[in-house]
Coordinates of C-alpha atoms and ligand atoms in Angstrom, one line a residue:
X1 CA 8.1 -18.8 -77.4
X2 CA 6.3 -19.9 -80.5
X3 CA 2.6 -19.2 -80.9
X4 CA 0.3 -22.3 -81.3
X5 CA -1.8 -21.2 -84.5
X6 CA 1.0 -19.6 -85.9
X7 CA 3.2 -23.0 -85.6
X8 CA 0.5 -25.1 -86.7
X9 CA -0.2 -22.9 -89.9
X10 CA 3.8 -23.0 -90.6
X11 CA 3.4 -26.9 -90.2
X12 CA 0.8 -26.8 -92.5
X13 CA 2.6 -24.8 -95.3
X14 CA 5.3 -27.0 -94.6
X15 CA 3.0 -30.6 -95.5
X16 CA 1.7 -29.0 -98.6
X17 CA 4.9 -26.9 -100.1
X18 CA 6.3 -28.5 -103.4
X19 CA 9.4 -26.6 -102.9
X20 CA 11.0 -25.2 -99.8
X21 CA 14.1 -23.1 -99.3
X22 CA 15.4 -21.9 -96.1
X23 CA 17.6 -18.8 -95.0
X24 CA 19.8 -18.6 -92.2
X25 CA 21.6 -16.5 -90.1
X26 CA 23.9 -16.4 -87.1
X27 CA 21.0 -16.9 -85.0
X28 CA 20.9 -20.8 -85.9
X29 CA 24.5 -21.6 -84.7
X30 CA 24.2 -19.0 -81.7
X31 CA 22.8 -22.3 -79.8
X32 CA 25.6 -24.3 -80.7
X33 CA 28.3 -21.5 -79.0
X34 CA 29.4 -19.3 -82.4
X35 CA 28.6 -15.9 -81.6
X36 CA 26.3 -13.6 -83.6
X37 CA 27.4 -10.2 -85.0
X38 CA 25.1 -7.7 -83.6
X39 CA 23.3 -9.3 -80.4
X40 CA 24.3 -8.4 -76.9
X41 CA 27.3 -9.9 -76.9
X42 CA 27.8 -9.8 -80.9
X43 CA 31.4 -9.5 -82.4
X44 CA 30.6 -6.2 -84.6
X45 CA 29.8 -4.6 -80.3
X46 CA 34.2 -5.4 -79.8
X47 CA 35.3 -5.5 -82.8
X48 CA 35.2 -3.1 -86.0
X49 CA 34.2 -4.9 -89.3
X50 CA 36.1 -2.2 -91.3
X51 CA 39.5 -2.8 -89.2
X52 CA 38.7 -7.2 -90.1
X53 CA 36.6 -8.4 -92.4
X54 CA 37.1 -5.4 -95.8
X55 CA 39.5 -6.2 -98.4
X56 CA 41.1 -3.1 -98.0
X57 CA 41.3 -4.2 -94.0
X58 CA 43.7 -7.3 -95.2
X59 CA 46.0 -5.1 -97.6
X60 CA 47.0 -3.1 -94.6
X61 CA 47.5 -5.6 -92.1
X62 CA 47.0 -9.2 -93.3
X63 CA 49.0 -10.0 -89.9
X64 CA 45.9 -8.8 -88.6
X65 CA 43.1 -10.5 -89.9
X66 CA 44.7 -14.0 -89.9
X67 CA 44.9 -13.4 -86.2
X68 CA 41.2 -12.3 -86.2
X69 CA 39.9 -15.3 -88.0
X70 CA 42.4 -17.7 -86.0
X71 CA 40.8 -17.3 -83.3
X72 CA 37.1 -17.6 -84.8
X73 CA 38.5 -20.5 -86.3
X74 CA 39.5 -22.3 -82.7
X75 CA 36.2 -21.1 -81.1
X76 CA 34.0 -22.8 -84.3
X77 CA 36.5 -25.9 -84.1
X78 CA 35.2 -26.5 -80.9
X79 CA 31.3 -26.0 -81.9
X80 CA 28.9 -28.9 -83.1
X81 CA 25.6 -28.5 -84.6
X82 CA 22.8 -28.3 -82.9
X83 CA 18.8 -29.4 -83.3
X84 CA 18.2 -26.5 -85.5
X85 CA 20.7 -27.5 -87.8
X86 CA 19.9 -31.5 -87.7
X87 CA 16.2 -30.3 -88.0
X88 CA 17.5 -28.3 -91.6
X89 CA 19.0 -31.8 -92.6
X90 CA 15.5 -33.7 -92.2
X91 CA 13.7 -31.0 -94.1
X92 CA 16.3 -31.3 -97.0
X93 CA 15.5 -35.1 -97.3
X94 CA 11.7 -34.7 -96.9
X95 CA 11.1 -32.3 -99.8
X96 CA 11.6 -33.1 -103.0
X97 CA 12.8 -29.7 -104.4
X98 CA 15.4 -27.6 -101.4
X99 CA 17.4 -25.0 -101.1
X100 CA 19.5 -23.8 -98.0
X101 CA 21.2 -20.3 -98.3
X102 CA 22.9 -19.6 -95.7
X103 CA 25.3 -16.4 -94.5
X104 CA 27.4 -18.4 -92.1
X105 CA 30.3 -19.3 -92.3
X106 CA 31.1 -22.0 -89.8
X107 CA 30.6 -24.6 -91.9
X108 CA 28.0 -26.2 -89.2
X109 CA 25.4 -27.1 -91.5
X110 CA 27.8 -29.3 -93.6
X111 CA 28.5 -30.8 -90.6
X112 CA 25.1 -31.8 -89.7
X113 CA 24.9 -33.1 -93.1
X114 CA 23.4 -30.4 -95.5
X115 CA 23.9 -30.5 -98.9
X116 CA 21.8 -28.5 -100.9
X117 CA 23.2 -25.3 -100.0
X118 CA 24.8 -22.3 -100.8
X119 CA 27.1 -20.1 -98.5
X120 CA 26.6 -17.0 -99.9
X121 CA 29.5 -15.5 -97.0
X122 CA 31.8 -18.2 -98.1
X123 CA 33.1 -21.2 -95.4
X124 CA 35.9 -20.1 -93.0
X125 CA 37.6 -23.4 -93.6
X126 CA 38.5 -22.6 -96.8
X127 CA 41.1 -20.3 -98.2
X128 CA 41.8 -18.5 -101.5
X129 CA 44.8 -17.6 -103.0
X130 CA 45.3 -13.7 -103.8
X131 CA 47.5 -14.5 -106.9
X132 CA 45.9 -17.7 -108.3
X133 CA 42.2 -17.4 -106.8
X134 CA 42.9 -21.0 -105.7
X135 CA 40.5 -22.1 -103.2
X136 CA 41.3 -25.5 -101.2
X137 CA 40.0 -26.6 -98.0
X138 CA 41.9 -25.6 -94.9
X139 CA 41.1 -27.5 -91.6
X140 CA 44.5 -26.2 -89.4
X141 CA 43.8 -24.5 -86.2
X142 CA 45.7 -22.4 -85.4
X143 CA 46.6 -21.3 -89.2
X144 CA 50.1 -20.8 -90.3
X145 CA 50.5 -17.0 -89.5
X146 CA 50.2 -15.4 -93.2
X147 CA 50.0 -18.7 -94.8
X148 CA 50.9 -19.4 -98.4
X149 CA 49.9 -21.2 -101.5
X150 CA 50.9 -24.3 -102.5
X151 CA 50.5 -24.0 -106.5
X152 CA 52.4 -19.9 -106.6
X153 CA 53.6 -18.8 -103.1
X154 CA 51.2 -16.2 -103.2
X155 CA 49.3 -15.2 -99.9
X156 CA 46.5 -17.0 -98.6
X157 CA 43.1 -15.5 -97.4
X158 CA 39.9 -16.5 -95.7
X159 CA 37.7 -17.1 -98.6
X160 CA 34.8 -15.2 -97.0
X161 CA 33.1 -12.2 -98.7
X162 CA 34.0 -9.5 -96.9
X163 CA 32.4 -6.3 -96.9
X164 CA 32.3 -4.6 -99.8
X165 CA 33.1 -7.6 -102.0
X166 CA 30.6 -8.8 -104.5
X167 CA 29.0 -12.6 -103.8
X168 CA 30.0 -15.6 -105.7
X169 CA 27.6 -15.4 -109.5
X170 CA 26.7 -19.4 -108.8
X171 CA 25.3 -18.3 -105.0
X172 CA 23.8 -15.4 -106.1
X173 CA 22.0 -17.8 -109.1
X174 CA 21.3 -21.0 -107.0
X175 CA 19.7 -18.6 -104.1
X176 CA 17.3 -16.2 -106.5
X177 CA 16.3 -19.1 -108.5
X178 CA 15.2 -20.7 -105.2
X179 CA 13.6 -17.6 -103.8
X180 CA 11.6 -17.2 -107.2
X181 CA 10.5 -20.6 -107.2
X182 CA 9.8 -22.2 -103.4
X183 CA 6.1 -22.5 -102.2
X184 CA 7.7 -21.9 -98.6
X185 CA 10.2 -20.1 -97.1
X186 CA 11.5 -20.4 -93.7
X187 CA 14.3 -17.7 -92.7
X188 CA 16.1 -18.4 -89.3
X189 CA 18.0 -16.3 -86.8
X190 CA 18.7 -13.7 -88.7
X191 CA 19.2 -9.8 -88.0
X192 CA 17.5 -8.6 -92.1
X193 CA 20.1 -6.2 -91.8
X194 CA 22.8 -7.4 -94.6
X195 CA 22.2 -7.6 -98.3
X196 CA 21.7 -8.9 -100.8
X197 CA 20.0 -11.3 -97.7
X198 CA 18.3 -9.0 -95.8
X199 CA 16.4 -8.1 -99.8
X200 CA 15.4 -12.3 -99.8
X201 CA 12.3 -12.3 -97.9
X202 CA 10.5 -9.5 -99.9
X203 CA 11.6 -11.5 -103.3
X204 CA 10.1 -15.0 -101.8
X205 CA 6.9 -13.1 -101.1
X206 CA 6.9 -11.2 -104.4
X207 CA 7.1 -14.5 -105.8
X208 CA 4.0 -15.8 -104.2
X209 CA 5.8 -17.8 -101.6
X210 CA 4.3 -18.0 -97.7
X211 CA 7.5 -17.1 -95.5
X212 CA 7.9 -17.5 -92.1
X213 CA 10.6 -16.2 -89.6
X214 CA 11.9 -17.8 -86.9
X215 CA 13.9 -15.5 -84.4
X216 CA 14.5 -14.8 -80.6
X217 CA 13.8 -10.8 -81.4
X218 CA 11.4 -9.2 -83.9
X219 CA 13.5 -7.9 -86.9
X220 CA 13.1 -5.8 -89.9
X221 CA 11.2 -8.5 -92.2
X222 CA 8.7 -9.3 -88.7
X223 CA 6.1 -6.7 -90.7
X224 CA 6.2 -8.2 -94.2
X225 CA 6.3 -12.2 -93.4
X226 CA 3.5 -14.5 -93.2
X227 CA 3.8 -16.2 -89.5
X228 CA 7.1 -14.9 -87.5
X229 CA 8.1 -17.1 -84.5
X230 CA 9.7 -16.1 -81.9
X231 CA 11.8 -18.0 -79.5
X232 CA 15.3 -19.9 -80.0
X233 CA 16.2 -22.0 -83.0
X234 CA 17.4 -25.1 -81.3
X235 CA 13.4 -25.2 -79.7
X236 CA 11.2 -24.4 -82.5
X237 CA 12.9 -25.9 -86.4
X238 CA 12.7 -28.9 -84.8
X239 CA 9.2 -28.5 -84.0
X240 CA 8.5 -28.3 -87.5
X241 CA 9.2 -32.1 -88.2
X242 CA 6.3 -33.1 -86.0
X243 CA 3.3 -34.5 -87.1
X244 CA 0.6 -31.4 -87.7
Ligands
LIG1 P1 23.3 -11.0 -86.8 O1 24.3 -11.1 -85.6 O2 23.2 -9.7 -87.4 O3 21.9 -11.4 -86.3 C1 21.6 -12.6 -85.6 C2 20.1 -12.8 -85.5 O4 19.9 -14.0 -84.8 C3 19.4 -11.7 -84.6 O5 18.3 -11.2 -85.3 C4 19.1 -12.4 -83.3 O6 17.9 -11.9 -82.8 C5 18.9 -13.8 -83.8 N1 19.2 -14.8 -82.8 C6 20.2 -14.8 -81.8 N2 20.2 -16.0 -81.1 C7 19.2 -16.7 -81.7 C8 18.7 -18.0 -81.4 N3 19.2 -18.8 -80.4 N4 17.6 -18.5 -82.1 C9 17.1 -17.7 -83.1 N5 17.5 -16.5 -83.4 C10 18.6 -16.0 -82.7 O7 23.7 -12.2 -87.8 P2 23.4 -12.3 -89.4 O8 22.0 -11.8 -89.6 O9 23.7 -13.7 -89.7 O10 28.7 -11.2 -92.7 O11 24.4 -11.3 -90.0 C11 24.5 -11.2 -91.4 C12 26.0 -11.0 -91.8 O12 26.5 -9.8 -91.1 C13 26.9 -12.1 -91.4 O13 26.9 -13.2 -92.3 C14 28.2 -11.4 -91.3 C15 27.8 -10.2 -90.6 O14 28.6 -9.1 -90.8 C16 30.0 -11.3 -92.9 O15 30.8 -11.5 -92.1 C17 30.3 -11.1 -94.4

């Protein structure tokens, strides 16, 4: 659970930051029901990233990975946000300059209603085109198995960045200009195992910012951040809109 002082210092940080930005990981929507990647019960523990989620992995067997990412897609369908997440909101509308990066792609912090924010993994209700690069909004659950564009036929594909792939420029430029300029950052439930993410923390603090951690399990970042909480998401961002 989350230490006294070190709460009330993150408070602190929080009333006096002129510019905050936040980092998330699968560890925020974990409390609303989406599964993380590498906890106990992650999906990377049943299921091979390299078989799912490369592009090479969708040239063989596009069958495949539509079937993968239908059924993600039913299990998020059926998720809401949680307090973490409304918590996120709130801080968006109380400071003046924000920035939310996040690497999921549930789409569960549009939902609570943020909207400064970059998803640096891409959304998983959206879809690309591989012929056209299209990308359009995509909302049916199940998919059409190997569904097709409606501008060139061409094949359709979770417009998620796989492994391997490079992230979007605009992400990558929204996130680093908010890393090199924020007063505070706050990075929640997530594993500091993936880059360019797990690299953000050190840039914040390079920058001069404070950062703080929030996690249910000490991770590779615990050493170099400021104050690292641990407990669950859904009990302690919300602590952060009290009154200090
Ligand atoms: P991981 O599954 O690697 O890590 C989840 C983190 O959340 C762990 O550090 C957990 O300790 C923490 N956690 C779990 N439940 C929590 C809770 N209730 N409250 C707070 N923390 C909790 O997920 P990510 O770090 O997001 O990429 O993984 C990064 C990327 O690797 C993902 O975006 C995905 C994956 O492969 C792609 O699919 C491209």
């Amino acid at each position: 659970m989350a230490h006294g002082s070190d709460l009330s210092l993150l408070k602190e940080r929080l009333a006096g930051a002129e510019s905050v930005t936040v980092l998330t990981g699968a560890g925020i929507s974990a409390d609303s029901g989406v599964p993380t990647f590498r906890g106990k019960d992650g999906l990377w523990r049943t299921h091979r990233a390299e078989d799912l989620a490369t592009p090479e992995a969708f040239a063989r067997d596009p069958r495949l990975v539509w079937e993968w990412y239908n059924w993600r897609r039913e299990l998020i369908a059926a998720k809401r946000p949680n307090p973490a997440h409304d918590a996120v909101v709130v801080l968006e509308r109380r400071c003046r300059s924000f920035w939310l990066i996040t690497q999921n792609v549930d789409g569960l912090h549009r939902d609570a209603g943020s909207r400064k924010l970059s998803e640096i993994h891409g959304n998983i209700w959206m879809v690309r085109c591989t012929e056209c690069s299209r990308v359009v909004e995509n909302r049916d659950v199940p998919i059409h198995i190997l569904p097709v564009c409606h501008h060139c036929r061409g094949l359709l594909r979770p417009h998620i960045v796989w492994f391997g792939e490079s992230l979007a420029d605009e992400d990558l430029r929204h996130s680093y200009a908010a890393l090199r300029s924020c007063s505070l950052c706050v990075i929640i439930g997530t594993s500091g195992l993936v880059y360019p993410a797990a690299g953000f923390a050190s840039m914040a603090k390079e920058a001069g910012a404070f950062v703080a951690e929030i996690n249910l399990d000490p991770t590779p970042q615990s050493a170099l951040v400021d104050v690292s909480l641990q407990g669950r998401a859904k009990d302690i961002v919300p602590l952060l809109l009290d009154p200090i």
